[in-house]
PDB file of C-alpha atoms in Angstrom:
ATOM      1  CA  UNK A1333      12.551 -34.833 -47.240  1.00 55.00           C
ATOM      2  CA  UNK A1334      16.035 -34.156 -48.520  1.00 65.00           C
ATOM      3  CA  UNK A1335      19.033 -35.151 -46.508  1.00 70.00           C
ATOM      4  CA  UNK A1336      21.671 -32.492 -46.200  1.00 85.00           C
ATOM      5  CA  UNK A1337      25.302 -33.003 -45.292  1.00 92.00           C
ATOM      6  CA  UNK A1338      26.796 -31.980 -41.985  1.00 91.00           C
ATOM      7  CA  UNK A1339      28.586 -29.143 -43.795  1.00 91.00           C
ATOM      8  CA  UNK A1340      25.260 -27.804 -45.034  1.00 92.00           C
ATOM      9  CA  UNK A1341      23.631 -28.070 -41.595  1.00 92.00           C
ATOM     10  CA  UNK A1342      26.570 -26.890 -39.501  1.00 93.00           C
ATOM     11  CA  UNK A1343      26.237 -23.091 -39.496  1.00 93.00           C
ATOM     12  CA  UNK A1344      22.571 -22.911 -38.645  1.00 94.00           C
ATOM     13  CA  UNK A1345      22.923 -25.636 -35.985  1.00 94.00           C
ATOM     14  CA  UNK A1346      25.877 -23.880 -34.385  1.00 95.00           C
ATOM     15  CA  UNK A1347      24.003 -20.573 -34.309  1.00 95.00           C
ATOM     16  CA  UNK A1348      20.854 -22.132 -32.860  1.00 96.00           C
ATOM     17  CA  UNK A1349      22.683 -24.216 -30.249  1.00 96.00           C
ATOM     18  CA  UNK A1350      24.874 -21.265 -29.275  1.00 93.00           C
ATOM     19  CA  UNK A1351      21.833 -19.100 -28.538  1.00 94.00           C
ATOM     20  CA  UNK A1352      20.125 -21.874 -26.598  1.00 96.00           C
ATOM     21  CA  UNK A1353      23.334 -22.635 -24.668  1.00 93.00           C
ATOM     22  CA  UNK A1354      23.705 -18.998 -23.636  1.00 88.00           C
ATOM     23  CA  UNK A1355      20.035 -18.727 -22.631  1.00 91.00           C
ATOM     24  CA  UNK A1356      20.283 -21.952 -20.596  1.00 91.00           C
ATOM     25  CA  UNK A1357      23.415 -20.779 -18.790  1.00 89.00           C
ATOM     26  CA  UNK A1358      21.966 -17.323 -18.148  1.00 87.00           C
ATOM     27  CA  UNK A1359      18.790 -18.921 -16.774  1.00 88.00           C
ATOM     28  CA  UNK A1360      20.651 -21.375 -14.531  1.00 86.00           C
ATOM     29  CA  UNK A1361      22.995 -18.671 -13.255  1.00 85.00           C
ATOM     30  CA  UNK A1362      19.969 -16.452 -12.552  1.00 85.00           C
ATOM     31  CA  UNK A1363      18.450 -19.295 -10.505  1.00 83.00           C
ATOM     32  CA  UNK A1364      21.716 -19.348  -8.517  1.00 77.00           C
ATOM     33  CA  UNK A1365      21.314 -15.629  -7.815  1.00 74.00           C
ATOM     34  CA  UNK A1366      23.412 -14.113 -10.615  1.00 76.00           C
ATOM     35  CA  UNK A1367      20.899 -11.650 -11.942  1.00 68.00           C
ATOM     36  CA  UNK A1368      22.532 -10.289 -15.095  1.00 67.00           C
ATOM     37  CA  UNK A1369      24.666 -11.475 -17.979  1.00 70.00           C
ATOM     38  CA  UNK A1370      27.811  -9.697 -16.783  1.00 75.00           C
ATOM     39  CA  UNK A1371      29.368 -12.979 -15.753  1.00 82.00           C
ATOM     40  CA  UNK A1372      31.102 -13.460 -19.140  1.00 84.00           C
ATOM     41  CA  UNK A1373      33.274 -10.316 -18.855  1.00 88.00           C
ATOM     42  CA  UNK A1374      34.332 -11.382 -15.345  1.00 90.00           C
ATOM     43  CA  UNK A1375      35.419 -14.812 -16.581  1.00 86.00           C
ATOM     44  CA  UNK A1376      37.311 -13.422 -19.551  1.00 88.00           C
ATOM     45  CA  UNK A1377      38.987 -10.777 -17.417  1.00 90.00           C
ATOM     46  CA  UNK A1378      40.198 -13.404 -14.997  1.00 90.00           C
ATOM     47  CA  UNK A1379      41.396 -15.654 -17.831  1.00 87.00           C
ATOM     48  CA  UNK A1380      43.065 -12.813 -19.751  1.00 83.00           C
ATOM     49  CA  UNK A1381      44.660 -11.320 -16.684  1.00 83.00           C
ATOM     50  CA  UNK A1382      44.301  -8.013 -14.937  1.00 84.00           C
ATOM     51  CA  UNK A1383      44.934  -4.941 -16.988  1.00 90.00           C
ATOM     52  CA  UNK A1384      43.172  -5.944 -20.198  1.00 91.00           C
ATOM     53  CA  UNK A1385      41.971  -2.993 -22.211  1.00 91.00           C
ATOM     54  CA  UNK A1386      38.216  -2.515 -22.587  1.00 90.00           C
ATOM     55  CA  UNK A1387      38.663  -3.122 -26.318  1.00 89.00           C
ATOM     56  CA  UNK A1388      40.506  -6.431 -25.803  1.00 89.00           C
ATOM     57  CA  UNK A1389      38.005  -7.575 -23.189  1.00 90.00           C
ATOM     58  CA  UNK A1390      35.123  -6.807 -25.569  1.00 88.00           C
ATOM     59  CA  UNK A1391      36.903  -8.810 -28.283  1.00 86.00           C
ATOM     60  CA  UNK A1392      37.415 -11.828 -25.985  1.00 84.00           C
ATOM     61  CA  UNK A1393      33.781 -11.758 -24.898  1.00 84.00           C
ATOM     62  CA  UNK A1394      32.547 -11.230 -28.467  1.00 81.00           C
ATOM     63  CA  UNK A1395      30.723  -8.039 -27.584  1.00 83.00           C
ATOM     64  CA  UNK A1396      30.557  -4.576 -29.132  1.00 87.00           C
ATOM     65  CA  UNK A1397      32.598  -1.944 -27.317  1.00 83.00           C
ATOM     66  CA  UNK A1398      29.563   0.145 -26.352  1.00 85.00           C
ATOM     67  CA  UNK A1399      27.854  -2.895 -24.814  1.00 86.00           C
ATOM     68  CA  UNK A1400      31.045  -3.720 -22.909  1.00 89.00           C
ATOM     69  CA  UNK A1401      31.134  -0.192 -21.462  1.00 90.00           C
ATOM     70  CA  UNK A1402      27.584  -0.634 -20.089  1.00 90.00           C
ATOM     71  CA  UNK A1403      28.489  -4.015 -18.550  1.00 89.00           C
ATOM     72  CA  UNK A1404      31.641  -2.556 -17.025  1.00 92.00           C
ATOM     73  CA  UNK A1405      29.647   0.362 -15.608  1.00 93.00           C
ATOM     74  CA  UNK A1406      27.398  -2.132 -13.789  1.00 90.00           C
ATOM     75  CA  UNK A1407      30.317  -4.288 -12.636  1.00 92.00           C
ATOM     76  CA  UNK A1408      32.204  -1.241 -11.397  1.00 94.00           C
ATOM     77  CA  UNK A1409      29.149   0.086  -9.513  1.00 93.00           C
ATOM     78  CA  UNK A1410      28.913  -3.313  -7.782  1.00 91.00           C
ATOM     79  CA  UNK A1411      32.600  -3.114  -6.804  1.00 94.00           C
ATOM     80  CA  UNK A1412      33.638  -6.091  -8.942  1.00 94.00           C
ATOM     81  CA  UNK A1413      36.020  -4.299 -11.313  1.00 95.00           C
ATOM     82  CA  UNK A1414      37.916  -1.046 -11.458  1.00 95.00           C
ATOM     83  CA  UNK A1415      39.005   0.908 -14.517  1.00 94.00           C
ATOM     84  CA  UNK A1416      42.285   2.722 -14.769  1.00 93.00           C
ATOM     85  CA  UNK A1417      43.749   4.914 -17.511  1.00 90.00           C
ATOM     86  CA  UNK A1418      46.729   3.406 -19.275  1.00 86.00           C
ATOM     87  CA  UNK A1419      49.743   5.583 -18.374  1.00 88.00           C
ATOM     88  CA  UNK A1420      51.092   5.268 -21.954  1.00 90.00           C
ATOM     89  CA  UNK A1421      47.783   6.097 -23.654  1.00 88.00           C
ATOM     90  CA  UNK A1422      45.166   7.876 -21.573  1.00 84.00           C
ATOM     91  CA  UNK A1423      42.467   7.023 -24.138  1.00 86.00           C
ATOM     92  CA  UNK A1424      42.873   3.346 -23.195  1.00 89.00           C
ATOM     93  CA  UNK A1425      41.120   2.076 -20.079  1.00 91.00           C
ATOM     94  CA  UNK A1426      42.602  -0.960 -18.331  1.00 93.00           C
ATOM     95  CA  UNK A1427      40.259  -3.250 -16.387  1.00 94.00           C
ATOM     96  CA  UNK A1428      41.141  -4.952 -13.103  1.00 95.00           C
ATOM     97  CA  UNK A1429      39.200  -7.393 -10.940  1.00 95.00           C
ATOM     98  CA  UNK A1430      38.734  -6.288  -7.344  1.00 96.00           C
ATOM     99  CA  UNK A1431      38.931  -8.812  -4.511  1.00 95.00           C
ATOM    100  CA  UNK A1432      35.106  -8.879  -4.541  1.00 94.00           C
ATOM    101  CA  UNK A1433      35.308  -9.545  -8.290  1.00 92.00           C
ATOM    102  CA  UNK A1434      37.646 -12.483  -7.718  1.00 93.00           C
ATOM    103  CA  UNK A1435      35.275 -13.876  -5.091  1.00 92.00           C
ATOM    104  CA  UNK A1436      32.377 -13.459  -7.535  1.00 90.00           C
ATOM    105  CA  UNK A1437      34.298 -15.361 -10.235  1.00 91.00           C
ATOM    106  CA  UNK A1438      34.933 -18.234  -7.810  1.00 92.00           C
ATOM    107  CA  UNK A1439      31.226 -18.469  -6.982  1.00 90.00           C
ATOM    108  CA  UNK A1440      30.197 -18.054 -10.611  1.00 89.00           C
ATOM    109  CA  UNK A1441      32.647 -20.741 -11.718  1.00 90.00           C
ATOM    110  CA  UNK A1442      31.160 -23.280  -9.304  1.00 91.00           C
ATOM    111  CA  UNK A1443      27.610 -22.463 -10.425  1.00 89.00           C
ATOM    112  CA  UNK A1444      28.607 -22.496 -14.097  1.00 89.00           C
ATOM    113  CA  UNK A1445      30.359 -25.861 -13.757  1.00 92.00           C
ATOM    114  CA  UNK A1446      27.268 -27.342 -12.134  1.00 91.00           C
ATOM    115  CA  UNK A1447      25.077 -26.076 -14.991  1.00 90.00           C
ATOM    116  CA  UNK A1448      27.493 -27.308 -17.662  1.00 92.00           C
ATOM    117  CA  UNK A1449      27.783 -30.720 -15.996  1.00 94.00           C
ATOM    118  CA  UNK A1450      24.046 -31.166 -16.448  1.00 93.00           C
ATOM    119  CA  UNK A1451      24.013 -29.840 -20.012  1.00 94.00           C
ATOM    120  CA  UNK A1452      26.970 -32.009 -21.089  1.00 96.00           C
ATOM    121  CA  UNK A1453      25.866 -35.181 -19.316  1.00 96.00           C
ATOM    122  CA  UNK A1454      25.171 -37.079 -22.561  1.00 96.00           C
ATOM    123  CA  UNK A1455      28.628 -36.421 -24.049  1.00 96.00           C
ATOM    124  CA  UNK A1456      31.571 -38.606 -23.110  1.00 97.00           C
ATOM    125  CA  UNK A1457      34.994 -37.003 -22.624  1.00 96.00           C
ATOM    126  CA  UNK A1458      36.352 -38.128 -26.017  1.00 97.00           C
ATOM    127  CA  UNK A1459      33.416 -36.662 -27.954  1.00 96.00           C
ATOM    128  CA  UNK A1460      33.537 -33.467 -25.930  1.00 96.00           C
ATOM    129  CA  UNK A1461      37.293 -33.103 -26.536  1.00 97.00           C
ATOM    130  CA  UNK A1462      36.729 -33.501 -30.290  1.00 97.00           C
ATOM    131  CA  UNK A1463      33.988 -30.881 -30.193  1.00 95.00           C
ATOM    132  CA  UNK A1464      36.152 -28.411 -28.254  1.00 96.00           C
ATOM    133  CA  UNK A1465      39.075 -28.942 -30.654  1.00 97.00           C
ATOM    134  CA  UNK A1466      36.799 -28.279 -33.636  1.00 96.00           C
ATOM    135  CA  UNK A1467      35.443 -25.109 -32.021  1.00 94.00           C
ATOM    136  CA  UNK A1468      38.987 -23.906 -31.310  1.00 95.00           C
ATOM    137  CA  UNK A1469      39.907 -24.400 -34.983  1.00 95.00           C
ATOM    138  CA  UNK A1470      36.854 -22.404 -36.045  1.00 94.00           C
ATOM    139  CA  UNK A1471      37.581 -19.696 -33.485  1.00 89.00           C
ATOM    140  CA  UNK A1472      41.148 -19.257 -34.747  1.00 91.00           C
ATOM    141  CA  UNK A1473      39.839 -18.977 -38.319  1.00 93.00           C
ATOM    142  CA  UNK A1474      37.204 -16.448 -37.307  1.00 88.00           C
ATOM    143  CA  UNK A1475      39.690 -14.378 -35.318  1.00 82.00           C
ATOM    144  CA  UNK A1476      42.076 -14.385 -38.271  1.00 84.00           C
ATOM    145  CA  UNK A1477      39.282 -13.293 -40.598  1.00 79.00           C
ATOM    146  CA  UNK A1478      38.236 -10.541 -38.186  1.00 67.00           C
ATOM    147  CA  UNK A1479      41.808  -9.244 -37.920  1.00 66.00           C
ATOM    148  CA  UNK A1480      42.107  -9.248 -41.702  1.00 61.00           C
ATOM    149  CA  UNK A1481      38.852  -7.298 -41.998  1.00 61.00           C
ATOM    150  CA  UNK A1482      40.034  -4.712 -39.457  1.00 54.00           C
ATOM    151  CA  UNK A1483      43.251  -4.150 -41.407  1.00 50.00           C
ATOM    152  CA  UNK A1484      41.405  -3.652 -44.685  1.00 46.00           C
ATOM    153  CA  UNK A1485      38.915  -1.167 -43.162  1.00 44.00           C
TER     154      UNK A1485
END
């Protein structure tokens, strides 16, 4: 068996762990009564602030625009968000959390933190901080690459 370096193993491990992480969180949130995967847009909307455009929200979540529209349709039908046309550009829809949406985020956050506490139990704070810093570096690089690709398209 050949030993490969961390650099050679990194991409596939990150992809695999990312999928498993998302499935584990979705499963645990479902057990807590959150029946769909629309929790991510709610979190990002709260973090990004009311009035994000659908396009920006999709970018933060890492989702295609058409998928975001379907999620927002469901969230809006449940009274958790409302969409409003941007007065400067009517093609742009701005997204706002409703009071029910804010309450849902509070509940979701507590359930998510409980799930993450279990999943991260074997990592001490120093190792976790290093991991988060590394992911933030990668995220900045990937966002820069994505912006460069959009400009060249």
